[in-house]
Short mmCIF file of C-alpha atoms in Angstrom, two decimals:
data_model
loop_
_atom_site.label_atom_id
_atom_site.label_comp_id
_atom_site.label_asym_id
_atom_site.label_seq_id
_atom_site.Cartn_x
_atom_site.Cartn_y
_atom_site.Cartn_z
CA MET A 1 7.68 3.57 -26.40
CA LEU A 2 8.01 -0.21 -26.27
CA ARG A 3 4.47 -0.94 -27.32
CA MET A 4 3.63 -1.19 -30.98
CA ARG A 5 1.07 1.41 -32.05
CA VAL A 6 -0.94 1.60 -35.28
CA LEU A 7 -2.38 4.94 -36.40
CA GLY A 8 -6.16 4.90 -36.53
CA THR A 9 -6.57 2.27 -33.81
CA SER A 10 -8.87 3.73 -31.17
CA GLU A 11 -10.26 0.67 -29.39
CA ARG A 12 -7.94 -1.40 -27.23
CA GLN A 13 -8.45 -5.15 -27.44
CA PRO A 14 -6.07 -7.00 -25.10
CA ALA A 15 -4.80 -10.36 -26.29
CA ARG A 16 -7.03 -13.28 -25.29
CA PRO A 17 -4.38 -15.18 -23.25
CA VAL A 18 -3.96 -12.09 -21.07
CA LEU A 19 -7.70 -11.79 -20.54
CA THR A 20 -7.90 -15.47 -19.61
CA ALA A 21 -5.05 -15.05 -17.13
CA SER A 22 -6.75 -12.08 -15.49
CA LEU A 23 -9.95 -14.06 -15.02
CA ASP A 24 -7.92 -16.75 -13.24
CA LEU A 25 -6.76 -14.30 -10.57
CA ALA A 26 -9.23 -15.65 -8.02
CA ALA A 27 -7.68 -19.11 -8.30
CA ARG A 28 -4.13 -17.73 -7.99
CA LEU A 29 -4.69 -15.35 -5.09
CA PRO A 30 -4.39 -17.89 -2.23
CA ARG A 31 -0.99 -18.99 -3.55
CA LEU A 32 0.14 -15.40 -4.07
CA ILE A 33 -0.89 -14.46 -0.53
CA LEU A 34 1.04 -17.38 0.94
CA GLU A 35 4.11 -16.47 -1.10
CA ALA A 36 3.81 -12.83 -0.03
CA ARG A 37 3.69 -13.85 3.63
CA ARG A 38 6.77 -16.02 3.15
CA VAL A 39 8.61 -13.09 1.57
CA SER A 40 7.47 -10.69 4.29
CA ALA A 41 8.75 -13.04 6.99
CA SER A 42 12.22 -12.89 5.43
CA VAL A 43 12.38 -9.08 5.40
CA HIS A 44 13.85 -7.27 8.39
CA GLY A 45 14.77 -3.70 9.19
CA ILE A 46 11.40 -1.90 9.36
CA HIS A 47 11.23 -0.51 12.87
CA GLY A 48 7.74 0.17 14.10
CA ARG A 49 6.43 3.20 15.95
CA ARG A 50 3.48 1.49 17.60
CA ARG A 51 2.21 3.25 20.70
CA ALA A 52 -1.06 4.14 22.34
CA GLY A 53 -3.06 7.06 21.01
CA PRO A 54 -5.99 8.06 18.80
CA GLY A 55 -6.87 5.48 16.18
CA GLU A 56 -9.28 2.77 15.13
CA THR A 57 -7.20 -0.36 15.69
CA PHE A 58 -7.26 -2.17 19.06
CA TRP A 59 -3.76 -2.51 20.49
CA GLN A 60 -3.82 -3.88 24.04
CA TYR A 61 -5.46 -3.92 27.45
CA ARG A 62 -3.59 -2.36 30.36
CA PRO A 63 -4.41 -1.87 34.06
CA LEU A 64 -6.24 1.33 35.04
CA VAL A 65 -3.87 3.92 36.48
CA THR A 66 -4.86 5.89 39.60
CA GLY A 67 -6.36 9.21 38.59
CA GLU A 68 -7.69 8.09 35.20
CA SER A 69 -11.33 8.64 34.35
CA ALA A 70 -13.69 5.73 34.99
CA SER A 71 -15.09 6.27 31.48
CA ARG A 72 -11.94 4.68 30.07
CA ILE A 73 -12.54 1.35 31.81
CA ASP A 74 -13.42 -1.66 29.65
CA TRP A 75 -15.97 -3.25 31.97
CA ARG A 76 -16.33 -6.49 29.99
CA ARG A 77 -12.59 -7.21 30.17
CA SER A 78 -12.41 -6.07 33.79
CA ALA A 79 -15.20 -8.43 34.81
CA ARG A 80 -13.11 -11.48 33.87
CA ASP A 81 -10.75 -11.36 36.85
CA GLY A 82 -11.88 -8.52 39.10
CA HIS A 83 -9.21 -5.99 38.04
CA LEU A 84 -9.86 -2.77 36.16
CA PHE A 85 -8.52 -2.58 32.60
CA VAL A 86 -8.35 0.13 29.95
CA ARG A 87 -8.74 -0.73 26.27
CA GLU A 88 -6.02 1.09 24.34
CA ARG A 89 -6.06 1.78 20.64
CA GLU A 90 -2.99 2.02 18.46
CA TRP A 91 -1.65 5.46 17.60
CA GLU A 92 -2.23 6.43 13.98
CA ALA A 93 -0.57 9.53 12.60
CA SER A 94 -1.78 11.28 9.46
CA HIS A 95 1.05 9.57 7.59
CA ALA A 96 0.11 6.68 5.30
CA ILE A 97 1.73 4.57 2.61
CA TRP A 98 -0.21 4.14 -0.62
CA LEU A 99 0.34 1.23 -2.98
CA TRP A 100 -0.56 1.16 -6.65
CA ILE A 101 -0.14 -2.19 -8.40
CA ASP A 102 -0.25 -2.24 -12.20
CA ARG A 103 -2.53 -5.03 -13.46
CA SER A 104 -2.81 -3.97 -17.10
CA ALA A 105 -2.48 -6.49 -19.93
CA SER A 106 1.28 -6.11 -20.42
CA MET A 107 1.80 -7.24 -16.81
CA GLY A 108 0.47 -10.69 -17.72
CA PHE A 109 3.62 -11.54 -19.68
CA ALA A 110 5.93 -14.33 -18.50
CA SER A 111 8.77 -15.82 -20.54
CA SER A 112 10.36 -19.24 -20.09
CA LEU A 113 13.20 -17.55 -18.18
CA ALA A 114 10.95 -15.99 -15.54
CA LEU A 115 9.94 -17.42 -12.18
CA ALA A 116 6.52 -15.74 -12.41
CA SER A 117 4.48 -13.42 -14.58
CA LYS A 118 5.00 -9.73 -13.98
CA VAL A 119 1.56 -9.27 -12.46
CA ASP A 120 2.00 -12.19 -10.05
CA ARG A 121 5.36 -10.81 -8.96
CA ALA A 122 3.87 -7.33 -8.57
CA LEU A 123 1.04 -8.66 -6.39
CA ILE A 124 3.42 -10.72 -4.26
CA ALA A 125 5.70 -7.70 -3.78
CA GLY A 126 2.78 -5.41 -2.98
CA PHE A 127 1.21 -7.81 -0.47
CA ALA A 128 4.57 -8.54 1.18
CA LEU A 129 5.36 -4.84 1.52
CA ALA A 130 1.91 -4.14 2.96
CA GLU A 131 2.29 -6.83 5.62
CA THR A 132 5.85 -5.79 6.45
CA LEU A 133 4.92 -2.12 6.76
CA VAL A 134 1.83 -2.75 8.88
CA GLU A 135 3.90 -4.95 11.19
CA GLY A 136 6.27 -1.99 11.45
CA GLY A 137 3.50 0.31 12.61
CA GLU A 138 2.51 1.94 9.32
CA ARG A 139 -0.89 2.33 7.67
CA VAL A 140 -1.18 0.99 4.13
CA GLY A 141 -3.83 1.36 1.44
CA HIS A 142 -4.23 0.83 -2.30
CA LEU A 143 -4.86 4.01 -4.31
CA GLY A 144 -8.46 4.13 -5.46
CA LEU A 145 -9.44 0.88 -3.76
CA THR A 146 -9.04 0.95 0.04
CA ARG A 147 -8.47 3.26 2.97
CA ALA A 148 -5.05 3.33 4.59
CA LEU A 149 -5.29 0.72 7.35
CA ALA A 150 -3.13 -0.67 10.12
CA SER A 151 -5.14 -3.90 10.10
CA ARG A 152 -3.43 -7.22 10.71
CA ARG A 153 -5.58 -8.49 7.84
CA ILE A 154 -4.19 -5.93 5.41
CA VAL A 155 -3.21 -8.56 2.83
CA GLU A 156 -6.69 -10.10 2.73
CA THR A 157 -8.22 -6.61 2.53
CA LEU A 158 -6.05 -5.65 -0.44
CA ALA A 159 -6.59 -8.98 -2.18
CA GLN A 160 -10.37 -8.75 -1.88
CA ALA A 161 -10.41 -5.17 -3.20
CA ILE A 162 -8.22 -6.10 -6.16
CA LEU A 163 -10.28 -9.18 -6.95
CA VAL A 164 -13.49 -7.20 -7.42
CA ASP A 165 -11.84 -4.27 -9.23
CA ALA A 166 -12.55 -5.06 -12.87
CA LYS A 167 -11.39 -1.61 -14.05
CA GLY A 168 -7.92 -2.21 -12.63
CA THR A 169 -6.96 -4.39 -15.59
CA GLU A 170 -7.47 -1.45 -17.94
CA ALA A 171 -5.33 1.15 -16.15
CA ASP A 172 -1.61 1.21 -16.89
CA LEU A 173 -0.95 4.44 -14.95
CA PRO A 174 -1.60 5.38 -11.31
CA PRO A 175 -4.37 7.89 -10.48
CA ASP A 176 -3.77 11.43 -11.72
CA ALA A 177 -4.08 13.24 -8.38
CA PRO A 178 -1.72 14.64 -5.72
CA LEU A 179 -1.01 12.51 -2.66
CA PRO A 180 -1.44 13.87 0.88
CA ARG A 181 1.63 15.84 2.00
CA LEU A 182 2.73 13.32 4.64
CA ALA A 183 2.11 10.26 2.48
CA ASP A 184 4.46 7.83 0.78
CA ALA A 185 3.70 6.02 -2.47
CA ILE A 186 4.89 2.67 -3.79
CA ILE A 187 4.19 2.32 -7.51
CA ILE A 188 4.67 -1.25 -8.79
CA THR A 189 4.57 -1.40 -12.59
CA ASP A 190 6.45 -2.60 -15.66
CA GLY A 191 6.73 1.01 -16.75
CA LEU A 192 5.80 0.23 -20.37
CA SER A 193 3.33 3.08 -20.71
CA PRO A 194 4.80 6.11 -22.53
CA ALA A 195 7.59 7.53 -20.37
CA ALA A 196 6.20 11.07 -20.60
CA SER A 197 2.80 9.92 -19.33
CA LEU A 198 4.26 8.05 -16.37
CA ALA A 199 6.59 10.96 -15.60
CA LYS A 200 3.63 13.36 -15.56
CA ARG A 201 1.71 11.13 -13.11
CA ILE A 202 4.74 10.90 -10.82
CA THR A 203 5.13 14.69 -10.86
CA THR A 204 1.44 15.19 -10.05
CA MET A 205 1.45 12.65 -7.21
CA ALA A 206 4.52 14.26 -5.67
CA SER A 207 3.33 17.86 -6.11
CA SER A 208 2.23 18.16 -2.48
CA GLY A 209 5.60 16.98 -1.20
CA ALA A 210 4.73 13.28 -0.87
CA ARG A 211 7.62 10.83 -1.07
CA GLY A 212 7.57 7.81 -3.32
CA HIS A 213 9.24 4.72 -4.70
CA VAL A 214 8.78 3.11 -8.11
CA LEU A 215 9.41 -0.63 -8.40
CA LEU A 216 9.84 -1.52 -12.09
CA ILE A 217 9.02 -5.17 -12.80
CA ALA A 218 10.76 -6.60 -15.87
CA ASP A 219 10.85 -10.01 -17.53
CA PRO A 220 14.43 -11.11 -18.40
CA ILE A 221 13.52 -11.45 -22.08
CA GLU A 222 12.30 -7.85 -22.12
CA GLU A 223 15.73 -6.86 -20.87
CA THR A 224 17.84 -8.83 -23.33
CA PHE A 225 15.65 -9.25 -26.48
CA PRO A 226 17.51 -12.47 -27.45
CA PHE A 227 15.53 -13.14 -30.65
CA THR A 228 16.97 -13.89 -34.10
CA GLY A 229 15.48 -14.70 -37.49
CA GLN A 230 11.82 -14.25 -38.33
CA ALA A 231 9.59 -13.37 -35.40
CA GLU A 232 6.09 -12.15 -34.65
CA LEU A 233 5.75 -9.49 -31.98
CA PHE A 234 2.52 -9.06 -30.04
CA ASP A 235 1.19 -5.98 -28.27
CA LEU A 236 -0.55 -7.35 -25.17
CA GLU A 237 -2.31 -4.04 -24.52
CA ASP A 238 -3.95 -3.61 -27.92
CA GLY A 239 -3.97 -7.20 -29.23
CA LEU A 240 -1.97 -6.21 -32.33
CA SER A 241 0.89 -8.12 -33.98
CA LEU A 242 3.84 -7.37 -36.24
CA ARG A 243 5.92 -9.82 -38.29
CA VAL A 244 9.64 -9.05 -38.27
CA GLY A 245 11.98 -10.42 -40.94
CA ASP A 246 15.18 -10.22 -38.87
CA ALA A 247 14.58 -9.81 -35.15
CA GLY A 248 18.30 -9.89 -34.45
CA SER A 249 18.85 -6.61 -36.25
CA TRP A 250 16.27 -4.98 -33.99
CA GLY A 251 18.07 -6.02 -30.81
CA GLU A 252 20.61 -3.25 -30.43
CA GLU A 253 18.16 -0.46 -31.25
CA TYR A 254 15.58 -2.01 -28.92
CA ARG A 255 18.02 -2.09 -26.00
CA GLN A 256 19.04 1.52 -26.65
CA ARG A 257 15.42 2.66 -26.70
CA LEU A 258 14.67 0.68 -23.55
CA GLU A 259 17.59 2.36 -21.77
CA ALA A 260 16.41 5.81 -22.92
CA HIS A 261 12.87 4.98 -21.76
CA ARG A 262 14.09 3.94 -18.31
CA ASP A 263 16.34 7.01 -18.08
CA ALA A 264 13.32 9.26 -18.66
CA ILE A 265 11.41 7.58 -15.83
CA LYS A 266 14.48 7.71 -13.58
CA GLU A 267 14.89 11.44 -14.26
CA ALA A 268 11.23 12.09 -13.40
CA CYS A 269 11.75 10.30 -10.08
CA ARG A 270 14.99 12.18 -9.38
CA LYS A 271 13.36 15.58 -9.93
CA VAL A 272 10.78 14.98 -7.19
CA GLY A 273 13.06 13.07 -4.82
CA TRP A 274 11.55 9.64 -5.52
CA THR A 275 13.50 6.41 -5.98
CA LEU A 276 13.47 3.91 -8.85
CA THR A 277 14.25 0.22 -8.37
CA LEU A 278 14.45 -2.35 -11.18
CA HIS A 279 13.38 -5.90 -10.30
CA ARG A 280 13.53 -8.83 -12.72
CA THR A 281 11.17 -11.77 -12.51
CA ASP A 282 14.03 -14.27 -12.74
CA ARG A 283 15.20 -13.07 -9.31
CA PRO A 284 13.63 -13.83 -5.90
CA ALA A 285 10.73 -11.56 -4.94
CA SER A 286 12.41 -10.85 -1.61
CA GLU A 287 15.11 -8.78 -3.34
CA GLY A 288 12.70 -6.13 -4.59
CA VAL A 289 10.69 -6.12 -1.37
CA LEU A 290 13.77 -5.73 0.81
CA ARG A 291 15.05 -2.89 -1.35
CA ILE A 292 11.83 -0.86 -1.10
CA ALA A 293 11.39 -1.64 2.61
CA SER A 294 14.95 -0.48 3.28
CA LEU A 295 14.42 2.75 1.35
CA ILE A 296 11.28 3.51 3.36
CA ALA A 297 13.05 2.75 6.64
CA ALA A 298 15.96 5.00 5.63
CA SER A 299 13.61 7.83 4.69
CA ARG A 300 12.13 7.81 8.20
CA GLY A 301 15.44 8.56 9.87
CA PRO A 302 15.90 8.83 13.65
CA GLY A 303 12.80 10.07 15.34
CA ARG A 304 10.75 10.47 12.18
#
């Protein structure tokens, strides 16, 4: 919809600045992780459900209760001070929250009005949500890259998986497969793939009854299209360009088409009970993170 297409073009060749930026991800990741942790620390309202039960993650030691089997005793811990202790693991239900972070070429865009590129903001939001949700007792994974984990090192786990995932820079849509019935999804993308394609993926992912939230990342210039006079437009996905004689005359039609594009995505979300949140990169990352975290907390409800 918003990307320029040329008939007969079959091979995608992303613009070189975008490729260079993607190769620099390793250098940027430490800063992005620190920013994500700062954002996560400012988000409140996710109430955990942590309790003992079947799972893989160590939770705590507690004293042995009379009547419990001796097989439950952690003898190494008990040997430290002469008391008997049981090693408890954290309860993990079948529920999980699955992230998908768009890292395609169009996400590398950043205008002079933005605080960060779209991909950096998407990574910060994704990492911050992962840390916030794990602290609240949830399990989080990245679709196609990691298992759903309740690890306190969830951010490092996600970052490492993303860093070595070369194919992730080519995919502008989430995986085309249903999610588990009790799962939640958080799709972080600029939504600039064809609306019908994204709508179809959302419908497929939700077909088992999974809940989901789409966080649309937008640069302020993409929202306003403030250009006048002669201009050259670039397609970051295909590396194509188009010279425009009067960009100003395109503005109104562009904004109308953008609104129609967003409405189509919003309608796809509405039909399956998902939510859609728009987040601009000239606003603090905490706003988008808090919105999604609040929606997830609200969807749990009392006792859920």
